[in-house]
CSV table of C-alpha atoms and ligand atoms in Angstrom, one decimal:
chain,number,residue,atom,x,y,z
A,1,UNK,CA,-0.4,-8.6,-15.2
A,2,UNK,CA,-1.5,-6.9,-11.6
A,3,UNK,CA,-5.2,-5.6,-11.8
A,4,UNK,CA,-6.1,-3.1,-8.9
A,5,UNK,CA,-9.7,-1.8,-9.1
A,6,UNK,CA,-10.5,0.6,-6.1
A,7,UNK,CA,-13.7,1.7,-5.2
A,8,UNK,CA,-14.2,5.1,-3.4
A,9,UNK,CA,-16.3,8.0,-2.9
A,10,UNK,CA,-13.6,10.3,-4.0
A,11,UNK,CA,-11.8,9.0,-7.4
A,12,UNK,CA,-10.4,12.7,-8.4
A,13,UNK,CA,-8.2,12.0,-5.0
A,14,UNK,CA,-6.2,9.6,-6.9
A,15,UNK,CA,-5.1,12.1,-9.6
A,16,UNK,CA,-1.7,12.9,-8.2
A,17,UNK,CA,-1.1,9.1,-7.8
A,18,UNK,CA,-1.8,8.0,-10.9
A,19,UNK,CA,1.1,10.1,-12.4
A,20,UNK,CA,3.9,9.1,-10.8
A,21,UNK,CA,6.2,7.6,-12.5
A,22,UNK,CA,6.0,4.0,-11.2
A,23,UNK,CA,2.4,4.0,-11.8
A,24,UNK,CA,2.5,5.5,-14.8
A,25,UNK,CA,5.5,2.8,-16.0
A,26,UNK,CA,3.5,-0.1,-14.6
A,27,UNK,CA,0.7,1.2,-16.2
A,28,UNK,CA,2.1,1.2,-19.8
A,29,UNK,CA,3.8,-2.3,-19.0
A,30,UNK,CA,0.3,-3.6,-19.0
A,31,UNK,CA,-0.8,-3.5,-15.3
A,32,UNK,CA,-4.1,-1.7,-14.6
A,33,UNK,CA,-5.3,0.4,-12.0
A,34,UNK,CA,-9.3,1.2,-12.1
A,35,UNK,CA,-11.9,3.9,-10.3
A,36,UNK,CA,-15.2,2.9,-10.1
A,37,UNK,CA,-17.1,5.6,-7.8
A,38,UNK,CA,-19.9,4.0,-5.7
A,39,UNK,CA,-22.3,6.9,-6.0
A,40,UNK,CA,-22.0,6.1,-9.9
A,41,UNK,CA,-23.9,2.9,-9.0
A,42,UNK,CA,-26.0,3.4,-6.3
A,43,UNK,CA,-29.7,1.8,-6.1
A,44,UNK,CA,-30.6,4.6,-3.8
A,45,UNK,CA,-32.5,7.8,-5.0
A,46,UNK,CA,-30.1,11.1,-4.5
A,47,UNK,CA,-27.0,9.0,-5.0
A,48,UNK,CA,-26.9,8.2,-1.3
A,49,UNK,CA,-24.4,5.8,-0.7
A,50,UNK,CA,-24.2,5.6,3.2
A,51,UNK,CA,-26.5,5.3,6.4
A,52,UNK,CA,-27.0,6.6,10.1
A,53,UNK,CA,-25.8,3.5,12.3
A,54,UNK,CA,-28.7,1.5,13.8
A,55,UNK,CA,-28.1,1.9,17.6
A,56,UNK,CA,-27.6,5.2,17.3
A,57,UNK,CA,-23.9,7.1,17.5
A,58,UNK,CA,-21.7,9.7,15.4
A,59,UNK,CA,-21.4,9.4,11.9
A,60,UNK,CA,-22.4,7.7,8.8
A,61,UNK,CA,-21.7,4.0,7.4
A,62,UNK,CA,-21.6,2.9,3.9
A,63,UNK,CA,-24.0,0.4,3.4
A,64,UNK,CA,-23.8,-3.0,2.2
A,65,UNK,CA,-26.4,-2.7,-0.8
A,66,UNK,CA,-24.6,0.2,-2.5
A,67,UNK,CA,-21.4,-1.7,-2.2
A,68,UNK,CA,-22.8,-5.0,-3.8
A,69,UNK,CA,-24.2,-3.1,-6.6
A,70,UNK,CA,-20.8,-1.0,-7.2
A,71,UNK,CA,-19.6,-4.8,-7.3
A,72,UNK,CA,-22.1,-6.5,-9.3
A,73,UNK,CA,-21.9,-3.7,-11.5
A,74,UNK,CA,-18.1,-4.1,-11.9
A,75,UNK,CA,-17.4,-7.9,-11.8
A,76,UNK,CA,-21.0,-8.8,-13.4
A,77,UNK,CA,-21.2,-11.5,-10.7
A,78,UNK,CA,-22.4,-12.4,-6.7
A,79,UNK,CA,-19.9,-10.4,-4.9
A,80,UNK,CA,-20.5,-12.9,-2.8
A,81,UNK,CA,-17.8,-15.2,-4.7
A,82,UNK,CA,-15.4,-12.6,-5.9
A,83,UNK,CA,-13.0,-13.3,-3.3
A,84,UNK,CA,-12.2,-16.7,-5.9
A,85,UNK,CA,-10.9,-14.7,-8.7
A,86,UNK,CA,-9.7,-11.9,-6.7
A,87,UNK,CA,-8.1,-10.2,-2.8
A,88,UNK,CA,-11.0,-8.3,-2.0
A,89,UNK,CA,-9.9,-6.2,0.6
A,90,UNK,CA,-10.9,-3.7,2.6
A,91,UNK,CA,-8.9,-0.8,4.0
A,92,UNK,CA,-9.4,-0.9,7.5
A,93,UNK,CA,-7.8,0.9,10.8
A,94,UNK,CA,-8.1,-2.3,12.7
A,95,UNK,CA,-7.3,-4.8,9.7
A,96,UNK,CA,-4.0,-6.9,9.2
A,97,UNK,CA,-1.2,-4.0,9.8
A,98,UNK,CA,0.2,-3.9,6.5
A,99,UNK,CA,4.0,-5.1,6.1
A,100,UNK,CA,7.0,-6.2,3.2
A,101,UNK,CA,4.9,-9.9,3.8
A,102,UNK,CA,1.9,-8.4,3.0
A,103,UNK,CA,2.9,-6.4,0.0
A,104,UNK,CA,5.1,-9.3,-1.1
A,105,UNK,CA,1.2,-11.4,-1.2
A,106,UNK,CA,-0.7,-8.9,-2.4
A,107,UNK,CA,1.8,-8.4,-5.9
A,108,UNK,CA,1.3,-12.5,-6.4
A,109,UNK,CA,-2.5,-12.2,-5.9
A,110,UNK,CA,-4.5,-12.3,-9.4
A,111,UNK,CA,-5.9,-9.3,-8.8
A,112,UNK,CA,-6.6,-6.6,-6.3
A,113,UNK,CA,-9.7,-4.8,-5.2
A,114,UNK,CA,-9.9,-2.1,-2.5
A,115,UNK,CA,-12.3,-0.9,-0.5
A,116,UNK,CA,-12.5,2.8,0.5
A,117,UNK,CA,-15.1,3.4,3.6
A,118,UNK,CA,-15.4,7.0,4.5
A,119,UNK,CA,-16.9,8.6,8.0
A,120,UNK,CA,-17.8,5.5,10.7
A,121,UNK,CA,-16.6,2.6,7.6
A,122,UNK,CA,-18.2,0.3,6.6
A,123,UNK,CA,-21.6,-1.9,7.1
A,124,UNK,CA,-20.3,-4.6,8.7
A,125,UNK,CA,-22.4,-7.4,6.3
A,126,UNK,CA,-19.3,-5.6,3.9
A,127,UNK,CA,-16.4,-7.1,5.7
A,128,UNK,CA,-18.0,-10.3,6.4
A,129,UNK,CA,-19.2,-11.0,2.9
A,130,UNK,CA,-17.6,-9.7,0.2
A,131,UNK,CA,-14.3,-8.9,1.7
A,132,UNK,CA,-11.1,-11.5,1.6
A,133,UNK,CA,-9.2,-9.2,3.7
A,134,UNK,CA,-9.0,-6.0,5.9
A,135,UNK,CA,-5.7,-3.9,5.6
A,136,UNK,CA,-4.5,-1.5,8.0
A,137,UNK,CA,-1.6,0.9,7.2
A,138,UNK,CA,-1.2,1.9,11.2
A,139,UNK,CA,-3.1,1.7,13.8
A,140,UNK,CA,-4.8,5.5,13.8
A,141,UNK,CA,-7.6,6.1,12.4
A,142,UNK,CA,-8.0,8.3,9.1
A,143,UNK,CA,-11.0,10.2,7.5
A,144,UNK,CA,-11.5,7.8,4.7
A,145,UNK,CA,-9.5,4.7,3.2
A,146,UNK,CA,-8.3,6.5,0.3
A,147,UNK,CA,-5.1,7.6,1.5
A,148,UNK,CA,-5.0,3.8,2.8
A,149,UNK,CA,-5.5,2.4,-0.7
A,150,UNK,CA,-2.6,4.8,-2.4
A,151,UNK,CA,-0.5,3.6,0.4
A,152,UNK,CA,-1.2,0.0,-1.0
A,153,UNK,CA,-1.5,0.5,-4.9
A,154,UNK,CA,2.4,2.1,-4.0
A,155,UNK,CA,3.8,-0.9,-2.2
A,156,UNK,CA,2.2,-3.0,-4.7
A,157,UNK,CA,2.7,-1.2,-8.2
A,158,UNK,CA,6.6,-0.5,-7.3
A,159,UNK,CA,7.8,-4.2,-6.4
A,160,UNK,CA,6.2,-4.9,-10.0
A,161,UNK,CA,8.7,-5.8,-12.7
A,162,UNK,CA,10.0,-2.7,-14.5
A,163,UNK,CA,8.1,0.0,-12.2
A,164,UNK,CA,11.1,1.3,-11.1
A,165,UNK,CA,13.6,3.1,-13.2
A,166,UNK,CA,16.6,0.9,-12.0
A,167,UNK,CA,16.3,-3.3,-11.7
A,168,UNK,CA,17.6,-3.5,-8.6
A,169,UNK,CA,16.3,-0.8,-6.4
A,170,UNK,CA,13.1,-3.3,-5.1
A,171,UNK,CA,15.4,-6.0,-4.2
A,172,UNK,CA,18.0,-4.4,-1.3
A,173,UNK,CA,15.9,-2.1,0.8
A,174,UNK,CA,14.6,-1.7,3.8
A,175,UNK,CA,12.5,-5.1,5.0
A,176,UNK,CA,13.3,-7.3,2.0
A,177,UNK,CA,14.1,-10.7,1.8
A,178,UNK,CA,18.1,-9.2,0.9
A,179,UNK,CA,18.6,-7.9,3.9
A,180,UNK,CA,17.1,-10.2,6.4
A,181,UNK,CA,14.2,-8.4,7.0
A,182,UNK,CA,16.6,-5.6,8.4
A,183,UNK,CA,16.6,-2.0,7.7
A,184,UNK,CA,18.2,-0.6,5.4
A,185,UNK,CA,21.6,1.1,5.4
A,186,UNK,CA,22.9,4.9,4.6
A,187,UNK,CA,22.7,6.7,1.6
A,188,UNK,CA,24.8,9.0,0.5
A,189,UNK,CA,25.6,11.1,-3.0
A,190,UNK,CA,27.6,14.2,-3.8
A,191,UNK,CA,29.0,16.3,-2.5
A,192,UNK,CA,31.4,14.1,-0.5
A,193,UNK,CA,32.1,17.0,2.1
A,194,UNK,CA,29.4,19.7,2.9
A,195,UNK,CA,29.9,22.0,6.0
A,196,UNK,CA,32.8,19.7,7.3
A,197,UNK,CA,30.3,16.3,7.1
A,198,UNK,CA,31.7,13.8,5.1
A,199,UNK,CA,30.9,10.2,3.4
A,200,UNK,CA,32.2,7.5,4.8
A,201,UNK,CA,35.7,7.0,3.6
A,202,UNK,CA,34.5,3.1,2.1
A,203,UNK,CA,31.9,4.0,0.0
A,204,UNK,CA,34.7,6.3,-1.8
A,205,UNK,CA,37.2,3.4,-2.0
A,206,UNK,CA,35.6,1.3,-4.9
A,207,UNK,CA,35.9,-2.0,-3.1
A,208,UNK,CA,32.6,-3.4,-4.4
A,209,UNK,CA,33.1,-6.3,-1.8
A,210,UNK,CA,34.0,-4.3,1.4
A,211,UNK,CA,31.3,-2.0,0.4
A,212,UNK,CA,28.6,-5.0,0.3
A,213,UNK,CA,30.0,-5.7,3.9
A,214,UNK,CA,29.8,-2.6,5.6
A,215,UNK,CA,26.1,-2.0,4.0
A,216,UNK,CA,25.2,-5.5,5.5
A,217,UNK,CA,27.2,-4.2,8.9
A,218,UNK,CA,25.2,-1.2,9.0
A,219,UNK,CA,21.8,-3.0,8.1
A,220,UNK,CA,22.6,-5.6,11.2
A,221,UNK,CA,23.7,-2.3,13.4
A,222,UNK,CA,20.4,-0.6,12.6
A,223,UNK,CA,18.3,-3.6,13.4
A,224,UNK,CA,20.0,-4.4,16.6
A,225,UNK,CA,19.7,-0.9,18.1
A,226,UNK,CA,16.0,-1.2,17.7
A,227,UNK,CA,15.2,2.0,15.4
A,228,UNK,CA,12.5,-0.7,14.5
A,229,UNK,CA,10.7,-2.2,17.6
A,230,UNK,CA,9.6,-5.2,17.9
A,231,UNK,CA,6.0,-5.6,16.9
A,232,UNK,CA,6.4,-2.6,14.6
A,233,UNK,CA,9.6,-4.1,12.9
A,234,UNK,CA,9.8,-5.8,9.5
A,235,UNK,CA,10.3,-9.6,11.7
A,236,UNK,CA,7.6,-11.8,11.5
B,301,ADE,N1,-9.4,3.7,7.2
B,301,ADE,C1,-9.3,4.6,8.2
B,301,ADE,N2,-8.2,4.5,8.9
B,301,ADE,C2,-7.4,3.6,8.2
B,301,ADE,C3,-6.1,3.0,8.4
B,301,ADE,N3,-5.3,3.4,9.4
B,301,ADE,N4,-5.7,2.0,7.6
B,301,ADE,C4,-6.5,1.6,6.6
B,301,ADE,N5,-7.7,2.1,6.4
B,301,ADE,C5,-8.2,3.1,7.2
């Protein structure tokens, strides 16, 4: 069973997330997703949580004590050492650009904890100590790692067995192991025509095999005319 615990200034932003559907199925198969606030467990006086940065600059940084109490206060041990039982990782503009790969690790590890940092991020004594991992999900720079962590929980929670409504909708799409790492092909549902538009004659046919081909045809075509550059594509 996948355990995601994600700490954060803002829990009530995960609100929306946590009812949709492939959450919510995950969920009642057992996995668990957890929001521990750090203000709720902060050794500070006004439930201050974050800092001025020495040296002087913009902005404020989350400091390292009130994240090793949220921690202690979770795990009941040196956070120090968490990164033996679980990925602790931290979301991150200039962490490891997250990919299909990563995902793919991150559903096999034990359990997940995320790190939200909010204004300038995070103390740095955070990434270097407690943190197995830094995760970026592009290389911009957002307002806090919240949105970050969804992005995550929904990679993660929706390869998990029985998430998704049907089997097999995980396995062939885009930058999976079924496809060779390639995109993945077109779509299309009723109406078969609209405004003189229509479906590809194929997919009408109901030759299972020559359908399997053309999708594979089309995944190869998309790959090859470099919708996907390289260093942004789903190849290692
Ligand atoms: N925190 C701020 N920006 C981020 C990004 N692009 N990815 C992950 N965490 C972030």
């Amino acid at each position: 069973m996948m355990e995601i615990d994600v700490f954060t200034l803002f829990p009530d932003a995960f609100g929306w997330f946590a009812t949709q559907r492939h959450v919510t199925n995950a969920l009642a198969r057992g996995h668990a997703l957890g929001l521990v606030n750090y203000r709720d467990h902060t050794p500070l006086s006004g439930r201050q949580v974050d800092d001025t940065p020495f040296g002087g600059g913009a902005g404020m940084v989350l400091r390292v004590d009130v994240v090793e109490a949220a921690l202690r206060a979770r795990y009941g041990r040196d956070p120090v050492s968490l990164g033996a039982v679980r990925r602790v990782i931290a979301l991150d503009a200039g962490g490891r650009l997250l990919d299909d790969a990563l995902v793919d690790e991150l559903r096999q590890a034990p359990a997940l904890t995320l790190l939200c940092g909010r204004y300038e991020g995070f103390d740095e004594r955070i990434l270097e100590h407690f943190a197995t991992d830094r995760v970026s999900i592009g290389r911009y720079v957002l307002a806090g790692g919240e949105l970050a962590a969804m992005v995550v929980c929904d990679a993660v929670l929706r390869k998990l067995p029985g998430s998704l409504g049907h089997a097999d909708s995980a396995v062939e799409e885009s930058f999976s192991a079924a496809l060779q790492g390639g995109p993945e092909y077109p779509h299309y549902t009723r109406p078969a025509e609209y405004r003189g538009w229509r479906v590809p004659e194929i997919l009408l046919s109901g030759h299972h095999g020559r359908i399997a081909g053309w999708r594979r045809e089309q995944s190869a075509m998309r790959l090859s005319r470099h919708e996907h550059r390289p260093g942004n594509g789903p190849l290692p």
